[in-house]
JSON list of C-alpha atoms in Angstrom, two decimals:
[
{"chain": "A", "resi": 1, "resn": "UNK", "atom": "CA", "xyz": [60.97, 105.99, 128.93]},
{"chain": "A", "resi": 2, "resn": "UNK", "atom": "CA", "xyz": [62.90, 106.32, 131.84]},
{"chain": "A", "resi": 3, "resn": "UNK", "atom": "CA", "xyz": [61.15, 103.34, 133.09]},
{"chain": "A", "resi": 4, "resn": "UNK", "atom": "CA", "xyz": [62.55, 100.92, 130.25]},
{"chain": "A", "resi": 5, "resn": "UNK", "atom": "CA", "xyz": [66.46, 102.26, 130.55]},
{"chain": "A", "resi": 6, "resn": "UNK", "atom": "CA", "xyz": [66.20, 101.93, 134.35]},
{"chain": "A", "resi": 7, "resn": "UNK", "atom": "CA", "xyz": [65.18, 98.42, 133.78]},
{"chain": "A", "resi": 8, "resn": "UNK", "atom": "CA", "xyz": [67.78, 97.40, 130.80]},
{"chain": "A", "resi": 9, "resn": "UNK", "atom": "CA", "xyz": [70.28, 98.89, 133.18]},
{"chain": "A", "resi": 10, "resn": "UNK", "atom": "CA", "xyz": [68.98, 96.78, 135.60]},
{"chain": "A", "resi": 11, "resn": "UNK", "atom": "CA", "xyz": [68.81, 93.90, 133.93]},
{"chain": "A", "resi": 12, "resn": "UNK", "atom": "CA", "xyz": [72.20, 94.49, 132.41]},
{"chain": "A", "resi": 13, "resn": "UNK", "atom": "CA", "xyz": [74.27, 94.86, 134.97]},
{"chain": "A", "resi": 14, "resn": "UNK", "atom": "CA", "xyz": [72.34, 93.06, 137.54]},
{"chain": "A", "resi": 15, "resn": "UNK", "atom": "CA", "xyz": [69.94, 93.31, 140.50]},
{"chain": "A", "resi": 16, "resn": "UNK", "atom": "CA", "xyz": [71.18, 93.72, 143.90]},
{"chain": "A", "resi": 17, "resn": "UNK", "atom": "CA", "xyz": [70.98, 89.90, 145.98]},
{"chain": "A", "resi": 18, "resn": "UNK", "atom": "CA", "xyz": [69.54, 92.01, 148.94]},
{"chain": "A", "resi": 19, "resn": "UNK", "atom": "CA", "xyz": [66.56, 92.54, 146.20]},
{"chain": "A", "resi": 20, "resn": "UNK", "atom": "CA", "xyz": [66.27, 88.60, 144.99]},
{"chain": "A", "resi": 21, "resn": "UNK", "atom": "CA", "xyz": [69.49, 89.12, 142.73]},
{"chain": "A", "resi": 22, "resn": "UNK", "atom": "CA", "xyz": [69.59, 86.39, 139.86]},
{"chain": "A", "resi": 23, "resn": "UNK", "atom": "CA", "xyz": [66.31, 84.95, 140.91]},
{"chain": "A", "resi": 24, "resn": "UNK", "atom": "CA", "xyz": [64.49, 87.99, 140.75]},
{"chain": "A", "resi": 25, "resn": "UNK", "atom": "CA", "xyz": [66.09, 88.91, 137.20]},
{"chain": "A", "resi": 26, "resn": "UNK", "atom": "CA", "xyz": [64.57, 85.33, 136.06]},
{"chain": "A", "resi": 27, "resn": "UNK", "atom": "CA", "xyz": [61.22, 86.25, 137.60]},
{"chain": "A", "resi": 28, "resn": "UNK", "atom": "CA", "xyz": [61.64, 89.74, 135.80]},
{"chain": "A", "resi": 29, "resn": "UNK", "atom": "CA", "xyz": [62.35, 88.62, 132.50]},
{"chain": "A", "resi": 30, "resn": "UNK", "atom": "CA", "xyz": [59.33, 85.84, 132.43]},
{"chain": "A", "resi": 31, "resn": "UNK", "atom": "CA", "xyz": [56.93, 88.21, 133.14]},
{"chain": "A", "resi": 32, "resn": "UNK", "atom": "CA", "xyz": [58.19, 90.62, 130.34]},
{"chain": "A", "resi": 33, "resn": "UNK", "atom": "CA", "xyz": [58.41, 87.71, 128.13]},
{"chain": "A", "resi": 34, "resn": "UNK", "atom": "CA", "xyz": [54.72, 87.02, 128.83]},
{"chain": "A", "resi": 35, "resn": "UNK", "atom": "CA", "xyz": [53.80, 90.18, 128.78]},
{"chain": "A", "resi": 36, "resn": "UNK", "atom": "CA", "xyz": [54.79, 90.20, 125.11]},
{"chain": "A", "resi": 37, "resn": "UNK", "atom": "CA", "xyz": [53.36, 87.24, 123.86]},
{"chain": "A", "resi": 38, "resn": "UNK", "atom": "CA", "xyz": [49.93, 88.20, 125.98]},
{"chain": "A", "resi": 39, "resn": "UNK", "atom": "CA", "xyz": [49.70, 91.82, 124.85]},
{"chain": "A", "resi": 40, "resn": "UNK", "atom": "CA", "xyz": [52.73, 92.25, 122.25]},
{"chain": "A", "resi": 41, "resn": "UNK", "atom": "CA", "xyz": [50.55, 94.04, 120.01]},
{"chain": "A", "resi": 42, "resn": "UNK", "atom": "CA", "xyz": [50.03, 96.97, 122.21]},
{"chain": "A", "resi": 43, "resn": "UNK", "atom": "CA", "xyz": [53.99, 97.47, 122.42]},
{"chain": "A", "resi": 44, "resn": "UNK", "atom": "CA", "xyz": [56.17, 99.88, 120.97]},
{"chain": "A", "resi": 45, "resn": "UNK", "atom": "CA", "xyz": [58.33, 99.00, 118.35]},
{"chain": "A", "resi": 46, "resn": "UNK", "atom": "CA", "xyz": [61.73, 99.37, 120.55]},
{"chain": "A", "resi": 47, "resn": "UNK", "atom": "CA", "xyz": [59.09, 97.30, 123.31]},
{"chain": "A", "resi": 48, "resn": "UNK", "atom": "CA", "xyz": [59.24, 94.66, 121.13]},
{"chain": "A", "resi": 49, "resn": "UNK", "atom": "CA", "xyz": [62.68, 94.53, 120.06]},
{"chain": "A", "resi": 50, "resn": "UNK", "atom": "CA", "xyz": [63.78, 94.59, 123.92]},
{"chain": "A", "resi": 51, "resn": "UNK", "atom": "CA", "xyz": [61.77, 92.09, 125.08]},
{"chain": "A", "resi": 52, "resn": "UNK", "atom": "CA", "xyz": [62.66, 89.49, 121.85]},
{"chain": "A", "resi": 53, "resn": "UNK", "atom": "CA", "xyz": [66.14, 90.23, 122.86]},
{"chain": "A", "resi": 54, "resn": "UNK", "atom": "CA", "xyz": [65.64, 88.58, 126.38]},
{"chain": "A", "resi": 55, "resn": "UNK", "atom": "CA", "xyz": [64.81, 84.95, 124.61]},
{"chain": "A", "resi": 56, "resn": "UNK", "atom": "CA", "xyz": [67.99, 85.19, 123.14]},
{"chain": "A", "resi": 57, "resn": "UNK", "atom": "CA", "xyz": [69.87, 86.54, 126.35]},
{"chain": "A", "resi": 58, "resn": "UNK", "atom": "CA", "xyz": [67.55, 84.54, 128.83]},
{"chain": "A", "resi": 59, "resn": "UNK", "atom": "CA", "xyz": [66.60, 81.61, 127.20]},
{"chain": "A", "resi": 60, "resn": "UNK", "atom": "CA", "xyz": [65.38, 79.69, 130.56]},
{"chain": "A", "resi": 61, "resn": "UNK", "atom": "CA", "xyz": [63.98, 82.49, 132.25]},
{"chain": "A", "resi": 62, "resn": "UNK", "atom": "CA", "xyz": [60.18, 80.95, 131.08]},
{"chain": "A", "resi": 63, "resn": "UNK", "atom": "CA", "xyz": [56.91, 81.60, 132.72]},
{"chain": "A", "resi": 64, "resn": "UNK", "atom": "CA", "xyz": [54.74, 78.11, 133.81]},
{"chain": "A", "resi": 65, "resn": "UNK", "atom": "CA", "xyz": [52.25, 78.38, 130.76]},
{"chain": "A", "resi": 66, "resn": "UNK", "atom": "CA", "xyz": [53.43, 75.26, 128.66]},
{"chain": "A", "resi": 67, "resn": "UNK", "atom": "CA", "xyz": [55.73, 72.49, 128.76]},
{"chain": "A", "resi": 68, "resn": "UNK", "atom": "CA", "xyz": [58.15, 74.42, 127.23]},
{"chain": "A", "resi": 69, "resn": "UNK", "atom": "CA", "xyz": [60.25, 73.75, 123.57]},
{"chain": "A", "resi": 70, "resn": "UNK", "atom": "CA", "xyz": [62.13, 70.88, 123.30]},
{"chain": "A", "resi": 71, "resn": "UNK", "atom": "CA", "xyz": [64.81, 71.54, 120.46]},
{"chain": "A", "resi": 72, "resn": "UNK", "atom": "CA", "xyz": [66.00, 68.59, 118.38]},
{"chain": "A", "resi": 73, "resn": "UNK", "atom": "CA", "xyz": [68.99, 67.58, 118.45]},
{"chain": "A", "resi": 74, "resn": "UNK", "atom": "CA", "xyz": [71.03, 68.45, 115.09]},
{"chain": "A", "resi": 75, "resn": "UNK", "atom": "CA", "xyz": [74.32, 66.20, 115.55]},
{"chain": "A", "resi": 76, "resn": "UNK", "atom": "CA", "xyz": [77.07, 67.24, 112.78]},
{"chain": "A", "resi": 77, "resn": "UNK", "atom": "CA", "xyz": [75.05, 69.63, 111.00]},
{"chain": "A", "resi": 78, "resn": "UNK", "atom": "CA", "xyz": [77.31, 72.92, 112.11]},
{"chain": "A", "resi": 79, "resn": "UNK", "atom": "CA", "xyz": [74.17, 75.23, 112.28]},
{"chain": "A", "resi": 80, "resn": "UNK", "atom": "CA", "xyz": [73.20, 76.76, 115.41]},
{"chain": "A", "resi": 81, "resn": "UNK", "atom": "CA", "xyz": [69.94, 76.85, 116.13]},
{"chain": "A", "resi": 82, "resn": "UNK", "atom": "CA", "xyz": [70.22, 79.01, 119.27]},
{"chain": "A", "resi": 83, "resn": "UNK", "atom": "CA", "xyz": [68.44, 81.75, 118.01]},
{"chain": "A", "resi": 84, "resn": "UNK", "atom": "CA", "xyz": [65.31, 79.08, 116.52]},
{"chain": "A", "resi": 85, "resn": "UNK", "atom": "CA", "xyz": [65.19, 77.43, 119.79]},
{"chain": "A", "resi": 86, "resn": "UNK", "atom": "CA", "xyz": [64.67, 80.66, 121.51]},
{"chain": "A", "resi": 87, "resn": "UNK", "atom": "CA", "xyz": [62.34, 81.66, 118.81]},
{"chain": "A", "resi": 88, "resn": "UNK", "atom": "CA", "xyz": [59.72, 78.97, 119.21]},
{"chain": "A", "resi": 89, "resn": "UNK", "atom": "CA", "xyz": [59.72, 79.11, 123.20]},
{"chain": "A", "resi": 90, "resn": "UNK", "atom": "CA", "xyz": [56.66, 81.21, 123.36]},
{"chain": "A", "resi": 91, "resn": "UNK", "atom": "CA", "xyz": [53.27, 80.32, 125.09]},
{"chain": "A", "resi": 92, "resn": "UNK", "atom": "CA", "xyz": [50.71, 79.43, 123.18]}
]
C-alpha cells in the first residue's frame, strides 16, 4: 500500500531530473500500463482504476508492443473522443 501512494505521489507531482525526471515518469507509466494489459487480472480493483487513469493522464507514455492507435479524425462533430482514443491504445 505504501508502495502505490509513494508512487501516485510520485507520479503526481513529479520525479526529480537528477532521477530521469519527465523521461523516467514516461518509462514509469509504460511499464504500469503494460503491466495491466499483461497481468490486469491479477490486480486489485483500486490497481486497476490507477493504472486506467494513466491512459487518460499519459496518453503517449506507450510501451514498443504495437504500432500504436491511430484515432480518426472527427471534423465538426463536437464529441471528444479523448477518453476512446486512450481507451483503445492497449497492446494486443
Amino acid at each position: 500500500m505504501a508502495v502505490r501512494a509513494g508512487l501516485q505521489q510520485g507520479l503526481a507531482s513529479g520525479l526529480p531530473a537528477g532521477a530521469g525526471g519527465a523521461q523516467l515518469r514516461t518509462e514509469v507509466v509504460s511499464q504500469l500500463k503494460l503491466l495491466f494489459e499483461l497481468h490486469g487480472h491479477q490486480l486489485t480493483p483500486s490497481q486497476v482504476q490507477f493504472i486506467r487513469g494513466l491512459y487518460l493522464s499519459d496518453p503517449s507514455a506507450n510501451t514498443n508492443c504495437s504500432a500504436g492507435f491511430i484515432p480518426p479524425s472527427t471534423p465538426g462533430c463536437g464529441t471528444s473522443l479523448t477518453a476512446l482514443t486512450a481507451s483503445m491504445d492497449l497492446c494486443a
